[in-house]
PDB file of C-alpha atoms and ligand atoms in Angstrom:
ATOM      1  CA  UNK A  30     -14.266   3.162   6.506  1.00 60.00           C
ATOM      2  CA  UNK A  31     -12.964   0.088   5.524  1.00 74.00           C
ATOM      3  CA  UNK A  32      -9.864  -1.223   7.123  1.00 90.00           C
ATOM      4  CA  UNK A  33      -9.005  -4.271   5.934  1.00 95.00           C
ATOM      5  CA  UNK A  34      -6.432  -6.513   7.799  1.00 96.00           C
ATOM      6  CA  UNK A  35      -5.521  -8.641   4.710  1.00 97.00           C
ATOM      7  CA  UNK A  36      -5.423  -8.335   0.569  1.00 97.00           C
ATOM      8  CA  UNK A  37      -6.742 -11.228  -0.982  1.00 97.00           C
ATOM      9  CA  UNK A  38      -5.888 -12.630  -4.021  1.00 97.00           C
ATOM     10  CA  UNK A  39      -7.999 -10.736  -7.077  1.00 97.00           C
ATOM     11  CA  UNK A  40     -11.804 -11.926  -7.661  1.00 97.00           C
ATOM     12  CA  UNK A  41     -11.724 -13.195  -4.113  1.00 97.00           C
ATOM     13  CA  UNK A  42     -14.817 -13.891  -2.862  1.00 94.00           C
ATOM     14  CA  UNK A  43     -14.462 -15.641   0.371  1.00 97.00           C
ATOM     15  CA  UNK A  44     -16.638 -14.784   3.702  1.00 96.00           C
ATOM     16  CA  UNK A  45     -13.801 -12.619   5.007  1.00 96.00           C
ATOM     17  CA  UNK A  46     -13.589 -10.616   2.177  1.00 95.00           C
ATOM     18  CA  UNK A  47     -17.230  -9.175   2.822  1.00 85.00           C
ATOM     19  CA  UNK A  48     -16.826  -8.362   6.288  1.00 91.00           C
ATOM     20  CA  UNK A  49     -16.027  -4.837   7.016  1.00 87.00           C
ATOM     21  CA  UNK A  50     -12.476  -4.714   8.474  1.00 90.00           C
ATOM     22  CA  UNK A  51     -11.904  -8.023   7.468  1.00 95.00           C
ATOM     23  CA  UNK A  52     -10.449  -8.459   3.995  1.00 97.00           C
ATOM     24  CA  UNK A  53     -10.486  -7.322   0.469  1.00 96.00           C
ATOM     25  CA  UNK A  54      -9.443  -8.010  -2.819  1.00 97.00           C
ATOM     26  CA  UNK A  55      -6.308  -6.816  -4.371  1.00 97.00           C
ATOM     27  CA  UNK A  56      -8.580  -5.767  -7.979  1.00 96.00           C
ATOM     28  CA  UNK A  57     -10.918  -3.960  -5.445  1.00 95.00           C
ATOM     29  CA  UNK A  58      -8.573  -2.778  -2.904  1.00 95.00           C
ATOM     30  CA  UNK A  59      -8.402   1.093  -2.658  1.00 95.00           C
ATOM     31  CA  UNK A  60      -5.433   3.523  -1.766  1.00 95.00           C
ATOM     32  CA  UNK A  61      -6.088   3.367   2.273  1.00 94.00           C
ATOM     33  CA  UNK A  62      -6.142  -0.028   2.074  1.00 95.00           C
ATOM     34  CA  UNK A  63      -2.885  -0.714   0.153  1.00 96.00           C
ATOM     35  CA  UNK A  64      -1.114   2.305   2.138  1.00 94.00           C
ATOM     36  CA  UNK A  65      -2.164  -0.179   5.048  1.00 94.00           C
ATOM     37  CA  UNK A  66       0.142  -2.868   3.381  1.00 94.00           C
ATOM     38  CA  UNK A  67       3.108  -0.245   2.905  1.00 93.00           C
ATOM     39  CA  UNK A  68       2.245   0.280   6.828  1.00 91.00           C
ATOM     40  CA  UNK A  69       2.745  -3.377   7.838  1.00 92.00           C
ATOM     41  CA  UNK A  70      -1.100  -2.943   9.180  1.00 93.00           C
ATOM     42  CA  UNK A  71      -2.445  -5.266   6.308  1.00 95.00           C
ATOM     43  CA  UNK A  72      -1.508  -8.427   5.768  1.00 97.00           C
ATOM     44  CA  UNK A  73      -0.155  -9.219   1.568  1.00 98.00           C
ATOM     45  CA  UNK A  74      -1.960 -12.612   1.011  1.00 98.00           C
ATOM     46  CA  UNK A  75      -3.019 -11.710  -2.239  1.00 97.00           C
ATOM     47  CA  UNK A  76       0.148 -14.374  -3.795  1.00 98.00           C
ATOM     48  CA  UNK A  77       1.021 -11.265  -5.728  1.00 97.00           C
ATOM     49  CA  UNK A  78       4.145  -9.196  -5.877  1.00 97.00           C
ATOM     50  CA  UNK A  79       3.266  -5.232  -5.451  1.00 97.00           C
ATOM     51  CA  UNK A  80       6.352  -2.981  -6.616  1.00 97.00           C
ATOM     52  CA  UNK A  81       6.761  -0.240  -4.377  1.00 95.00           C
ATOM     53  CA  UNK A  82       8.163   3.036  -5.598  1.00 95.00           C
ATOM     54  CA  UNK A  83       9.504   5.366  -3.411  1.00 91.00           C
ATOM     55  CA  UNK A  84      11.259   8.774  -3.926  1.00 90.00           C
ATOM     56  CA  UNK A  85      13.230  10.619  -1.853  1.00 86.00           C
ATOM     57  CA  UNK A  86      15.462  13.879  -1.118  1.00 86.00           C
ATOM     58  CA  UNK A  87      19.086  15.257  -1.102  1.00 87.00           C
ATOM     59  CA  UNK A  88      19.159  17.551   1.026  1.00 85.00           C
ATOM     60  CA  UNK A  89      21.713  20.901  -0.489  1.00 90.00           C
ATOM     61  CA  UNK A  90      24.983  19.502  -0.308  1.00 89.00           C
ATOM     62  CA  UNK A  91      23.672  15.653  -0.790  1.00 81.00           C
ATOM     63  CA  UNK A  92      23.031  13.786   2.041  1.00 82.00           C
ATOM     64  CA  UNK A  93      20.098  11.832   2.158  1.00 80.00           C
ATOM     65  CA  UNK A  94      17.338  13.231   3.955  1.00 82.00           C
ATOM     66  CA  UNK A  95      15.694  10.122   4.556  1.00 79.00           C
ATOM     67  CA  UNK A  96      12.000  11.913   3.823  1.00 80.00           C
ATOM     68  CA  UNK A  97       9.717  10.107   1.819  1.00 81.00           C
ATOM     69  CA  UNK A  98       8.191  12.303  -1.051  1.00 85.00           C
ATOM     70  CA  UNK A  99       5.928   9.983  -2.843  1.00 92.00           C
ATOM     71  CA  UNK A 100       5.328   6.185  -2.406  1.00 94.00           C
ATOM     72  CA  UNK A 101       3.263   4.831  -5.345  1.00 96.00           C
ATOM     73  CA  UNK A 102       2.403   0.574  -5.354  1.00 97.00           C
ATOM     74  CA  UNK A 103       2.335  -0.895  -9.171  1.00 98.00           C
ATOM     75  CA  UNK A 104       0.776  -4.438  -9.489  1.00 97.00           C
ATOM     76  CA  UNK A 105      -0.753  -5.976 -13.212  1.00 96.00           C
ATOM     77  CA  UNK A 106      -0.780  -1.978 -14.418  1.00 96.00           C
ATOM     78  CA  UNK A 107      -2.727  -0.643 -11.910  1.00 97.00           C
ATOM     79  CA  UNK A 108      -1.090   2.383  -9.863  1.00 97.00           C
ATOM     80  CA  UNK A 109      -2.009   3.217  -6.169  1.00 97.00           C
ATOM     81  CA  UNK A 110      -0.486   6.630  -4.780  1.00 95.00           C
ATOM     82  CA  UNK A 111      -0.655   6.315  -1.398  1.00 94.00           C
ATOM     83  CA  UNK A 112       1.476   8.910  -0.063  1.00 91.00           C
ATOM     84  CA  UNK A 113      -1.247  11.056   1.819  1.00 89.00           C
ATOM     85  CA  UNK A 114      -2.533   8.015   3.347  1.00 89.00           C
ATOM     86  CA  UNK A 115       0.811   7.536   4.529  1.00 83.00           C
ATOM     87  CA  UNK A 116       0.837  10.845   6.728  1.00 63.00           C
ATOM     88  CA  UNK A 117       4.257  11.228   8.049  1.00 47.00           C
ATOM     89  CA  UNK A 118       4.146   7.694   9.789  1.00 51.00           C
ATOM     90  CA  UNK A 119       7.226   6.255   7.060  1.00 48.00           C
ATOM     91  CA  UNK A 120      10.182   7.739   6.773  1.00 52.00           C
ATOM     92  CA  UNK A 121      13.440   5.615   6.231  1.00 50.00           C
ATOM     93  CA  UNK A 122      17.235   5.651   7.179  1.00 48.00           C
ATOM     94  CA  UNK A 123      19.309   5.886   3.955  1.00 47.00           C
ATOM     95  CA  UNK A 124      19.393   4.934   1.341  1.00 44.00           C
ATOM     96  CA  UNK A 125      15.689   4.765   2.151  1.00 43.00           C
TER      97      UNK A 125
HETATM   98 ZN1   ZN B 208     -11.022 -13.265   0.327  1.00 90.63          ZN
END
């Protein structure tokens, strides 16, 4: 499996970017590889900015529970879910 250290910029075709564990495109990145961005394991050199959308829970009487539901990255009209790459390694103080 692939775990790339760094998105690249799409149509990258550098030496790094065909070296396993090395780095990958952003057009050809996958959802474990942008869930490693969202993890701070991955590096975003791609000179793009991803939107990250997050959604969370109140818990019965409405305090924040600070669990992440779903975490979905948008960039150009593309759509990565990455929430069960995620596992339960991000959660956030509120507001998130
Ligand atoms: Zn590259």
């Amino acid at each position: 499996m692939n775990r790339p250290t760094s998105i690249h910029a799409a149509g990258c075709g550098c030496d790094d970017c065909h070296r396993p564990d090395g780095s990958i495109p952003l057009d050809q990145a996958d959802e474990a590889a942008i869930a490693r961005l969202v993890e701070g394991a991955a590096a975003n050199d791609s000179g793009e900015e991803l939107e990250v959308v997050m959604t969370t829970t109140l818990a019965p009487g409405g305090a924040p529970t600070g669990i992440v539901g779903t975490v979905v990255v948008r960039w150009d009209g593309r759509t990565w879910d990455v929430s069960r790459h995620l596992l339960a390694a991000v959660s956030f103080g509120p507001p998130f």
